[in-house]
Amino acid sequence: MCGITGYIGTRDAVRTAVQSLHQLEYRGYDSAGVASAAGGCIRIVRATGKIAALDALLEGSAVTSGAAVAHTRWATHGRPNEANAHPHQDCLGRLAVVHNGIIENYAELRHSLRRRGHEFASETDTEVLAHLLEERLRTSPTADDLLAAVRATAAEVTGSYAMAVVCRDLPDTIVVARQDSPLVIGLGAGENFLASDIPALLPYTRSVLVLEDGDVAEIGPNRVRITDAAGQEVERKPMEVTWDASAAEKGGFTHFMLKEIHEGPVAVRETLRGRLMADGAVELPDVAITPEQWSHVRRVIIVGCGTAYHAGLVGKRLMEELLRRPVEAAFASEFRYSDPIVGAGDLALFISQSGETADTLAALREAKRRGALTLAVVNAVGSTLSREADAVLYTRAGPEIGVASTKAYLAQVAALACLALYLGRSAEASADARAALARSLAALPEALAACLDRSDEVAAVAQALGGHSCFFYLGRGYDFAAATEAALKLKEISYIHAEAYAAGEMKHGPLALVEPGVAVVGLCTQAATHEKMLSNLREVKAREGTVVALINDSREAPPEVDHLLRIPETHSALTPIPALCTLQLLAYYVALARGCDIDQPRNLAKSVTVE
Ligand code: M6R
């Protein structure tokens, strides 16, 4: 959730690190800061609010060669103010530290450091790192000394961290360490870069070293030396990032969210590529699960958070339909503490865009510990989840920058459909049923393009709905699963209260809330329950709620509907994909009309790497 960048080389180190930080704005933050080591001193500049405020403070300042580390903070310990913004320093002002993650034993460390005479300038957990390092650094330390001090400090703290340290005596060295929080090194010629996330590096380099848990590394302009927690030198092979740098920019759209909604067809097509064959068969050549391991799978459990969990709800129904076996779906935050009944014979699926969500990672570790076969359905290549699971099914949606997940959801559902077809290849579901699903899956990119072509109609409906103070999203079956994600989309970016309900539940309580000013979006794409949905919507209309119906193209416009949204015909199990494309647009245009900060909604972060 916080962001780290760093630079060492011949450019202006401070400006390069801060420029790089701009690429991480999507992560959500409340303050930003930068520290440089040059000319025998540490210089720190910090500002609350956006990085632009930091830019303003740096305007006109002298060029800094040497080393710099920068940070965007999302408050966990202490208020979002300048004193708590990173970087943090030791008592002597010899070093500066930036840190992502949480130091769990910071309170006791802080207490004992205080007793030993240290004075604290912030309320953060991070500051203990600076003081612990201070105690371990002798006068005029070498790069080796700093490396050893960081390693020893890392061993003393518990919790998660990606940290980067600069020292005034070592202008040609940055030392970094990681544990449960991502950190990557970008390799250049006569210069090197540092970031918590790959997009920050793309304007400068494509050659990237992904650090692993326990790694401590020393970075200079012409050197990167990585050691493991025991101090042994280790080799990490650089990987070549193939994303186009422009893929991480807005590409002409007003917001990343809108751009990413428009990337839905490509995201789904890429996710199906090489997996869904022309004859409708599914192959998963890149998933490292042996036929023997697959054959032992008796039960499937799907785990994720937020949007990823909602994709899992669709996957659950789909797998149950094809496999005719119970499939469970659970919030990662509940699963991890539920003493879950999971073990050998279970396939535990962990869905995540970032692959760094703390609860999902903890749930994965719990399932592994109990002997389940674990498969990560992940978008971010090289993420922790992808490295820790037994196998990975990448969703290939490309980088998603907007905090609100859009194309990642579409790709997740498409990937789950592939998986359902694969697991169900010898199940009882008829070959015809599987073939029909596979055909619809292959046609999804076109269906999504058709949804996007109707953006203006969706925007007009959004315009009419902007003044409503409360939304319900109703559906049955797959439509209910889709409704959960549609409601999340609206509430997170427009700040309008929105709830998803199984339509049949309305009469059991929530109908009492319907009155003028309440909008009810009925997802009516399922043939089997179409008439029932219409009667639910009539009940809303009778109470003067505003009714919006989302229906398939083949359906006639139902009477007593205030607004209509249409989606192309697709397999009933896949309707959440075009439905969400349309309802993501609806949420986007409602939020736009209300002037909300769409790409970085208040209080939210793209990647929730702490509990
Ligand atoms: O990176 P993940 O998919 O693991 O993230 C899980 C949720 O935090 C995420 O889907 C969140 O709900 C979205 N921002 C919602 O749009």
XYZ file of C-alpha atoms and ligand atoms in Angstrom:
627
model
C 0.000 0.000 0.000
C 2.856 2.411 0.642
C 5.334 2.894 -2.191
C 9.119 2.867 -2.238
C 11.480 4.085 -4.951
C 15.203 4.735 -5.023
C 17.973 5.783 -7.347
C 21.740 5.649 -7.396
C 23.842 6.915 -10.305
C 24.751 10.074 -12.123
C 21.288 11.599 -12.601
C 19.739 13.967 -10.107
C 19.052 11.250 -7.530
C 16.308 13.077 -5.632
C 14.300 14.068 -8.673
C 14.673 10.653 -10.282
C 13.445 8.881 -7.147
C 10.505 11.286 -6.810
C 9.672 11.053 -10.517
C 9.627 7.306 -10.151
C 7.343 7.679 -7.138
C 4.731 9.297 -9.384
C 4.354 5.947 -11.161
C 3.183 4.502 -7.837
C 0.540 7.127 -7.072
C -2.108 4.488 -7.780
C -1.157 2.641 -4.616
C -2.938 5.199 -2.454
C -1.076 7.332 0.080
C -1.402 10.326 2.376
C 2.107 11.803 2.409
C 5.385 11.549 0.527
C 9.047 12.106 1.210
C 12.567 11.668 -0.092
C 16.030 11.363 1.488
C 19.377 11.730 -0.220
C 22.894 10.931 0.914
C 25.428 13.244 -0.669
C 28.199 15.598 0.389
C 28.527 13.958 3.803
C 24.984 14.653 4.914
C 21.452 13.366 4.708
C 18.849 15.711 3.278
C 15.181 14.967 3.846
C 12.139 16.621 2.260
C 8.612 15.493 3.197
C 5.113 16.713 2.514
C 1.591 15.662 3.420
C -0.918 15.075 0.643
C -0.032 14.395 -2.965
C 3.457 13.976 -4.424
C 2.861 17.280 -6.219
C 3.342 18.965 -2.817
C 6.760 17.306 -2.572
C 7.582 18.433 -6.124
C 6.733 21.997 -5.106
C 9.102 21.844 -2.123
C 11.887 20.541 -4.362
C 11.399 23.182 -7.013
C 14.568 25.179 -7.566
C 16.630 23.014 -5.208
C 20.151 22.045 -6.241
C 20.842 18.882 -8.212
C 21.734 15.965 -5.926
C 24.045 13.289 -7.200
C 24.524 10.179 -5.054
C 21.812 8.018 -3.557
C 18.176 8.791 -2.850
C 15.216 6.844 -1.512
C 11.622 8.070 -1.671
C 8.327 6.930 -0.202
C 4.592 7.375 -0.282
C 2.957 6.591 3.051
C -0.495 5.220 3.820
C -0.874 5.648 7.532
C -0.943 2.571 9.755
C 0.809 3.802 12.926
C 0.158 7.439 13.722
C -1.698 10.149 11.879
C -1.045 11.118 8.294
C 1.139 14.163 8.964
C 4.600 15.378 8.048
C 6.296 14.060 11.190
C 5.054 10.559 10.440
C 5.888 10.732 6.730
C 8.933 8.699 5.658
C 11.952 8.799 5.487
C 12.778 8.479 9.196
C 16.113 9.107 10.854
C 18.248 8.011 13.789
C 19.194 10.348 16.647
C 22.469 11.342 14.985
C 20.977 12.051 11.577
C 23.440 9.676 9.931
C 20.936 7.580 8.085
C 17.427 7.594 6.663
C 14.986 4.715 6.245
C 11.863 4.164 4.168
C 9.689 1.153 4.904
C 6.570 -0.620 3.681
C 4.795 -3.121 5.900
C 4.288 -3.401 9.631
C 6.832 -3.975 12.401
C 4.737 -6.029 14.799
C 7.095 -5.786 17.801
C 7.677 -2.045 17.387
C 6.102 -1.082 20.727
C 8.502 -3.165 22.809
C 11.466 -2.164 20.633
C 10.544 1.484 20.968
C 10.250 1.104 24.720
C 13.690 -0.446 25.109
C 15.293 1.992 22.645
C 13.875 4.858 24.693
C 15.332 3.358 27.846
C 18.683 3.329 26.091
C 18.379 7.065 25.428
C 16.926 7.243 21.907
C 14.512 10.044 21.126
C 11.658 9.496 18.724
C 10.388 12.115 16.309
C 7.340 10.229 14.984
C 4.602 7.827 16.039
C 5.547 5.297 13.385
C 6.692 1.718 13.686
C 9.280 2.460 10.980
C 11.336 4.789 13.143
C 12.511 1.914 15.344
C 14.427 0.625 12.314
C 16.465 3.833 12.127
C 17.367 3.695 15.820
C 18.195 -0.008 15.741
C 20.505 0.646 12.802
C 22.106 3.566 14.614
C 23.167 1.231 17.431
C 24.788 -1.141 14.979
C 26.714 1.349 12.881
C 30.190 2.390 13.912
C 31.733 5.698 12.877
C 32.707 5.778 9.174
C 30.961 2.550 8.261
C 31.654 0.666 5.047
C 28.955 -0.663 2.720
C 29.584 -4.080 4.287
C 28.920 -2.619 7.734
C 25.625 -1.134 6.593
C 24.644 -4.414 4.967
C 25.429 -6.282 8.184
C 23.555 -3.701 10.281
C 20.443 -3.996 8.104
C 20.613 -7.784 8.256
C 20.927 -7.775 12.038
C 18.110 -5.246 12.374
C 15.899 -7.301 10.089
C 16.536 -10.303 12.327
C 15.433 -8.349 15.395
C 12.077 -7.197 14.061
C 8.990 -9.288 13.473
C 6.386 -8.450 10.881
C 6.604 -7.428 7.261
C 8.960 -5.035 5.610
C 10.465 -3.766 2.457
C 13.038 -1.245 3.613
C 15.640 0.927 1.988
C 18.393 2.746 3.852
C 20.819 5.504 2.911
C 23.741 6.619 5.081
C 25.508 9.987 4.965
C 28.937 8.298 4.962
C 28.025 6.149 1.946
C 26.749 8.284 -0.937
C 27.261 5.423 -3.370
C 25.261 2.814 -1.467
C 21.634 1.965 -0.798
C 20.916 -1.086 1.333
C 17.550 -2.794 1.079
C 15.797 -5.758 2.695
C 12.504 -7.515 2.161
C 10.204 -9.773 4.086
C 6.558 -10.239 3.072
C 6.461 -6.942 1.185
C 7.560 -6.612 -2.443
C 10.808 -4.955 -3.530
C 12.467 -4.949 -6.937
C 15.744 -3.583 -8.280
C 15.879 -2.058 -11.760
C 19.206 -2.525 -13.504
C 20.726 0.284 -15.579
C 24.127 1.098 -17.065
C 26.157 2.932 -14.429
C 22.951 3.427 -12.425
C 20.418 1.329 -10.578
C 16.840 1.816 -9.443
C 14.708 0.529 -6.654
C 10.962 0.180 -6.284
C 8.243 -1.615 -4.418
C 6.438 -2.205 -7.720
C 7.592 -2.700 -11.291
C 5.665 0.181 -12.974
C 7.898 2.655 -11.121
C 10.894 1.289 -13.029
C 9.442 1.142 -16.520
C 10.406 4.666 -17.633
C 14.048 3.720 -16.941
C 14.661 0.020 -17.397
C 13.067 -3.323 -18.213
C 15.702 -5.449 -16.556
C 14.451 -6.235 -13.084
C 15.654 -8.290 -10.126
C 12.853 -9.471 -7.855
C 14.059 -9.814 -4.271
C 12.846 -12.748 -2.223
C 11.858 -12.912 1.422
C 14.926 -12.672 3.643
C 17.062 -10.994 0.978
C 19.274 -8.090 2.007
C 20.977 -6.261 -0.863
C 23.584 -3.604 -1.327
C 23.079 -1.416 -4.388
C 25.617 0.918 -5.964
C 25.712 2.615 -9.375
C 27.620 -0.346 -10.824
C 26.852 -3.140 -8.406
C 24.076 -5.156 -6.813
C 25.070 -7.653 -4.161
C 22.332 -9.798 -2.665
C 22.678 -11.882 0.464
C 20.190 -14.122 2.184
C 19.148 -13.766 5.814
C 22.227 -15.745 6.876
C 24.578 -13.442 5.000
C 25.385 -15.869 2.183
C 25.616 -14.252 -1.243
C 22.772 -15.390 -3.478
C 22.056 -14.947 -7.153
C 18.707 -13.674 -8.368
C 18.292 -13.835 -12.119
C 17.095 -10.598 -13.742
C 13.810 -10.837 -15.588
C 12.910 -8.818 -18.649
C 9.647 -6.913 -18.241
C 7.750 -6.991 -21.516
C 5.023 -4.462 -20.670
C 5.032 -1.387 -22.768
C 5.745 1.644 -20.566
C 2.604 3.270 -21.974
C 0.593 0.335 -20.619
C 1.154 1.882 -17.217
C -0.056 5.294 -18.312
C -3.542 6.558 -19.034
C -3.278 6.259 -22.802
C -5.586 9.159 -23.629
C -8.410 8.283 -21.212
C -9.426 10.693 -18.479
C -8.829 8.096 -15.797
C -6.945 4.849 -15.417
C -10.232 3.238 -14.454
C -11.858 4.138 -17.759
C -8.787 3.047 -19.697
C -8.778 -0.247 -17.843
C -12.491 -0.856 -18.427
C -11.732 -0.395 -22.127
C -8.908 -2.917 -21.847
C -11.400 -5.580 -20.754
C -11.650 -7.296 -24.171
C -7.850 -7.563 -24.434
C -7.533 -8.754 -20.841
C -10.021 -11.574 -21.461
C -8.520 -12.477 -24.839
C -5.041 -12.684 -23.334
C -6.284 -14.765 -20.436
C -7.817 -17.290 -22.844
C -4.836 -17.324 -25.216
C -3.200 -20.732 -25.512
C -5.671 -22.188 -23.025
C -9.021 -22.244 -24.803
C -8.446 -24.183 -28.000
C -10.344 -23.737 -31.253
C -12.207 -27.011 -30.671
C -13.420 -25.825 -27.260
C -11.006 -27.971 -25.257
C -9.106 -26.269 -22.453
C -5.423 -26.847 -21.847
C -3.444 -25.282 -19.037
C 0.139 -25.823 -20.169
C 1.527 -23.118 -17.922
C -0.070 -24.452 -14.734
C 2.478 -26.617 -12.957
C 0.087 -29.249 -11.616
C 0.738 -32.802 -12.726
C -2.051 -35.053 -14.046
C -1.593 -37.126 -10.931
C -2.062 -34.118 -8.662
C -5.173 -33.067 -10.588
C -6.553 -36.575 -10.248
C -6.430 -36.334 -6.453
C -8.561 -33.198 -6.306
C -11.828 -34.003 -4.537
C -12.995 -30.557 -3.486
C -12.372 -26.937 -4.490
C -12.190 -23.968 -2.111
C -11.955 -20.466 -3.543
C -10.446 -17.682 -1.440
C -9.895 -13.960 -2.051
C -10.720 -10.437 -0.905
C -12.998 -7.762 -2.363
C -13.317 -8.009 -6.118
C -11.266 -11.181 -6.228
C -13.706 -12.840 -3.815
C -16.618 -11.693 -5.957
C -14.995 -13.308 -8.995
C -14.724 -16.408 -6.810
C -18.501 -16.371 -6.220
C -19.012 -16.699 -9.979
C -16.354 -19.421 -10.115
C -18.083 -21.330 -7.334
C -21.402 -21.523 -9.193
C -19.695 -22.336 -12.456
C -17.663 -25.164 -11.018
C -20.618 -26.576 -9.151
C -22.604 -26.496 -12.372
C -19.932 -28.299 -14.374
C -18.491 -30.601 -11.738
C -21.711 -31.304 -9.813
C -19.687 -31.143 -6.604
C -19.905 -28.615 -3.785
C -17.406 -25.786 -4.152
C -16.786 -23.292 -1.370
C -15.940 -19.621 -1.572
C -14.521 -17.714 1.393
C -13.186 -14.288 2.262
C -9.462 -14.671 2.881
C -9.779 -12.645 6.092
C -12.334 -15.149 7.432
C -10.703 -18.276 6.067
C -7.353 -17.641 7.716
C -8.813 -17.474 11.226
C -11.551 -20.060 10.819
C -9.541 -23.169 11.679
C -10.470 -24.244 8.147
C -11.319 -27.812 7.287
C -8.911 -28.145 4.408
C -6.180 -30.592 3.507
C -5.093 -33.334 1.155
C -7.556 -33.833 -1.692
C -8.527 -30.157 -1.678
C -7.618 -27.701 -4.378
C -7.447 -24.287 -2.706
C -7.674 -21.437 -5.235
C -6.373 -18.020 -4.222
C -7.523 -15.184 -6.434
C -5.710 -11.858 -6.427
C -4.890 -9.075 -8.825
C -1.812 -7.878 -6.960
C -0.693 -11.173 -5.476
C 0.336 -9.177 -2.408
C -2.886 -8.956 -0.390
C -1.951 -9.755 3.203
C -5.077 -11.775 4.067
C -4.925 -13.807 0.870
C -1.262 -14.619 1.459
C -1.953 -15.659 5.034
C -4.853 -17.844 3.866
C -2.614 -19.475 1.255
C 0.019 -20.264 3.866
C -2.647 -21.767 6.131
C -4.024 -23.972 3.350
C -0.517 -25.098 2.412
C 0.315 -25.841 5.995
C -2.731 -28.089 6.155
C -1.737 -30.010 3.048
C -4.034 -28.607 0.354
C -2.870 -28.278 -3.220
C -2.725 -24.515 -3.793
C -3.261 -22.677 -7.048
C -2.949 -18.894 -7.337
C -5.092 -17.117 -9.923
C -2.985 -13.983 -10.066
C -2.401 -11.000 -12.309
C 0.933 -9.638 -11.064
C 3.780 -11.727 -12.396
C 6.447 -12.486 -9.809
C 4.174 -11.456 -6.918
C 4.484 -13.185 -3.569
C 1.288 -15.190 -4.028
C 2.466 -16.437 -7.404
C 5.762 -17.535 -5.920
C 4.354 -19.225 -2.841
C 1.476 -21.184 -4.353
C 2.124 -24.680 -5.685
C 1.086 -23.474 -9.119
C -0.099 -20.292 -10.839
C -2.741 -19.508 -13.409
C -1.925 -15.970 -14.544
C -4.828 -13.775 -15.559
C -2.776 -11.649 -17.983
C -4.918 -8.535 -17.595
C -1.806 -6.317 -17.663
C -1.021 -3.725 -15.009
C -4.089 -2.354 -13.266
C -3.486 1.091 -11.841
C -6.953 2.371 -10.846
C -7.752 1.425 -7.257
C -11.100 0.058 -8.400
C -10.506 -3.316 -9.967
C -12.098 -3.623 -13.417
C -10.370 -5.605 -16.148
C -8.777 -7.831 -13.497
C -12.259 -9.027 -12.448
C -13.219 -9.873 -16.027
C -9.968 -11.783 -16.497
C -10.422 -13.587 -13.169
C -13.880 -14.834 -14.131
C -12.586 -15.884 -17.566
C -9.695 -17.760 -15.943
C -12.091 -19.496 -13.541
C -14.294 -20.511 -16.458
C -11.248 -22.068 -18.135
C -10.415 -23.867 -14.954
C -13.995 -25.113 -14.558
C -13.919 -26.476 -18.108
C -10.565 -28.098 -17.446
C -11.624 -29.688 -14.159
C -14.940 -30.689 -15.660
C -13.484 -32.285 -18.778
C -14.318 -35.757 -17.559
C -17.147 -34.823 -15.216
C -20.802 -35.622 -15.619
C -21.759 -32.394 -17.363
C -22.518 -33.217 -20.957
C -20.030 -32.543 -23.690
C -22.647 -30.295 -25.313
C -22.929 -28.145 -22.201
C -19.161 -27.732 -22.039
C -18.947 -26.946 -25.734
C -21.631 -24.244 -25.396
C -19.739 -22.653 -22.524
C -16.452 -22.799 -24.427
C -18.039 -21.148 -27.481
C -19.401 -18.298 -25.405
C -16.078 -17.918 -23.652
C -14.292 -17.524 -26.969
C -16.830 -14.890 -28.053
C -16.466 -12.776 -24.897
C -13.959 -10.222 -26.256
C -16.479 -9.282 -28.964
C -19.308 -9.164 -26.443
C -17.258 -6.824 -24.272
C -16.430 -4.603 -27.229
C -20.173 -4.341 -27.911
C -20.757 -3.277 -24.277
C -18.103 -0.589 -24.615
C -19.725 0.690 -27.805
C -22.758 1.558 -25.661
C -20.790 3.710 -23.232
C -22.794 6.815 -24.141
C -26.078 5.126 -23.242
C -24.619 4.020 -19.912
C -23.311 7.542 -19.269
C -26.809 8.940 -19.888
C -28.322 6.548 -17.337
C -25.560 7.462 -14.875
C -26.331 11.140 -15.351
C -29.934 10.492 -14.367
C -28.931 8.460 -11.303
C -26.214 10.687 -9.848
C -28.544 12.337 -7.318
C -29.679 9.080 -5.701
C -28.438 8.493 -2.190
C -28.741 4.722 -2.016
C -28.478 1.868 -4.519
C -29.506 -1.748 -4.380
C -28.183 -4.241 -6.906
C -30.498 -7.234 -7.147
C -30.012 -10.518 -8.900
C -30.536 -14.251 -8.708
C -27.962 -16.960 -9.346
C -25.090 -15.680 -11.462
C -26.751 -12.281 -11.469
C -26.513 -12.114 -7.693
C -22.805 -12.973 -7.834
C -22.371 -10.174 -10.385
C -24.450 -7.798 -8.247
C -21.982 -8.108 -5.340
C -19.190 -6.751 -7.513
C -21.378 -4.093 -9.146
C -22.334 -2.702 -5.729
C -18.700 -2.662 -4.576
C -17.719 -0.753 -7.706
C -20.289 1.964 -7.155
C -19.686 2.457 -3.452
C -15.890 2.587 -3.633
C -15.615 5.261 -6.308
C -18.822 7.318 -5.926
C -19.166 7.077 -2.108
C -22.869 6.291 -2.534
C -24.163 3.585 -0.252
C -24.731 0.505 -2.403
C -25.709 -3.018 -1.437
C -26.128 -6.233 -3.326
C -29.052 -8.485 -2.428
C -30.281 -11.807 -3.624
C -33.505 -10.486 -5.166
C -35.683 -12.969 -3.309
C -34.432 -11.540 -0.003
C -35.809 -8.034 -0.606
C -39.172 -8.856 0.905
C -37.453 -10.220 3.992
C -36.340 -6.783 5.151
C -34.522 -4.436 2.762
C -37.714 -3.488 0.909
C -38.476 -1.275 3.922
C -35.692 1.034 2.722
C -37.136 1.631 -0.736
C -38.556 5.115 -1.228
C -38.050 7.973 -3.703
C -34.314 8.648 -4.108
C -33.388 4.970 -3.826
C -32.190 3.342 -7.062
C -32.559 -0.379 -7.624
C -30.530 -1.983 -10.382
C -32.048 -5.328 -11.303
C -29.735 -7.732 -13.098
C -32.177 -9.731 -15.210
C -30.005 -11.879 -17.474
C -30.942 -15.354 -16.254
C -33.720 -16.958 -18.287
C -34.766 -19.284 -15.480
C -35.555 -16.462 -13.072
C -36.421 -13.643 -15.451
C -40.094 -13.354 -14.530
C -39.296 -13.475 -10.815
C -36.813 -10.636 -11.232
C -39.388 -8.536 -13.034
C -41.853 -9.050 -10.243
C -39.172 -7.968 -7.704
C -38.650 -4.808 -9.750
C -42.390 -4.133 -9.841
C -42.392 -4.232 -6.044
C -39.679 -1.594 -6.020
C -41.539 0.553 -8.510
C -44.689 0.381 -6.390
C -42.683 1.983 -3.560
C -41.446 4.761 -5.825
C -37.864 3.577 -6.073
C -36.055 4.275 -9.349
C -35.761 1.038 -11.321
C -32.886 0.226 -13.666
C -32.991 -3.119 -15.471
C -29.986 -4.808 -17.032
C -31.219 -7.262 -19.641
C -29.996 -9.324 -22.566
C -30.392 -7.920 -26.069
C -32.962 -10.541 -27.002
C -35.401 -9.447 -24.279
C -38.166 -6.940 -24.703
C -37.955 -3.857 -22.525
C -39.934 -4.662 -19.368
C -42.719 -2.235 -18.424
C -42.386 0.017 -15.396
C -38.640 0.327 -15.747
C -37.161 3.806 -15.505
C -33.874 3.029 -17.231
C -32.618 0.166 -19.311
C -29.109 -1.209 -19.770
C -28.586 -3.860 -22.425
C -25.846 -6.447 -22.788
C -25.166 -8.911 -25.614
C -26.392 -12.464 -25.299
C -23.870 -14.845 -23.740
C -23.860 -18.125 -21.812
C -25.804 -17.663 -18.563
C -22.695 -18.506 -16.493
C -20.622 -15.880 -18.248
C -23.071 -12.967 -18.044
C -21.187 -11.477 -15.053
C -18.449 -10.546 -17.544
C -20.428 -8.289 -19.925
C -22.712 -7.248 -17.042
C -19.768 -5.985 -15.037
C -18.246 -4.200 -18.001
C -21.513 -2.230 -18.265
C -21.911 -1.751 -14.518
C -18.271 -0.683 -14.107
C -19.042 2.008 -16.694
C -22.192 2.949 -14.790
C -20.225 3.331 -11.548
C -17.538 5.301 -13.368
C -19.970 7.797 -14.894
C -21.931 8.230 -11.649
C -18.654 8.986 -9.817
C -17.570 11.309 -12.625
C -20.823 13.261 -12.378
C -20.227 13.619 -8.641
C -16.660 14.879 -9.135
C -15.030 12.044 -7.177
C -11.325 11.162 -7.182
C -11.981 8.085 -9.300
C -8.526 6.522 -9.583
C -7.678 7.056 -5.939
C -10.880 6.906 -3.902
C -10.652 8.192 -0.358
C -9.496 5.777 2.364
C -8.613 3.025 -0.123
C -5.393 1.622 -1.496
C -4.786 -0.521 -4.545
C -3.027 -3.269 -2.749
C -3.931 -4.095 0.839
C -0.622 -5.457 2.086
C -1.458 -5.114 5.778
C -4.308 -6.657 7.738
O -4.950 -7.477 -5.303
P -6.131 -8.267 -4.838
O -6.970 -8.750 -5.983
O -5.786 -9.373 -3.901
O -6.999 -7.234 -4.029
C -8.150 -7.634 -3.352
C -9.019 -6.445 -3.012
O -8.337 -5.571 -2.162
C -9.436 -5.681 -4.264
O -10.083 -6.525 -5.169
C -10.380 -4.521 -3.921
O -11.581 -5.021 -3.411
C -10.600 -3.688 -5.177
N -9.880 -2.468 -5.088
C -12.002 -3.332 -5.418
O -12.151 -2.640 -6.611
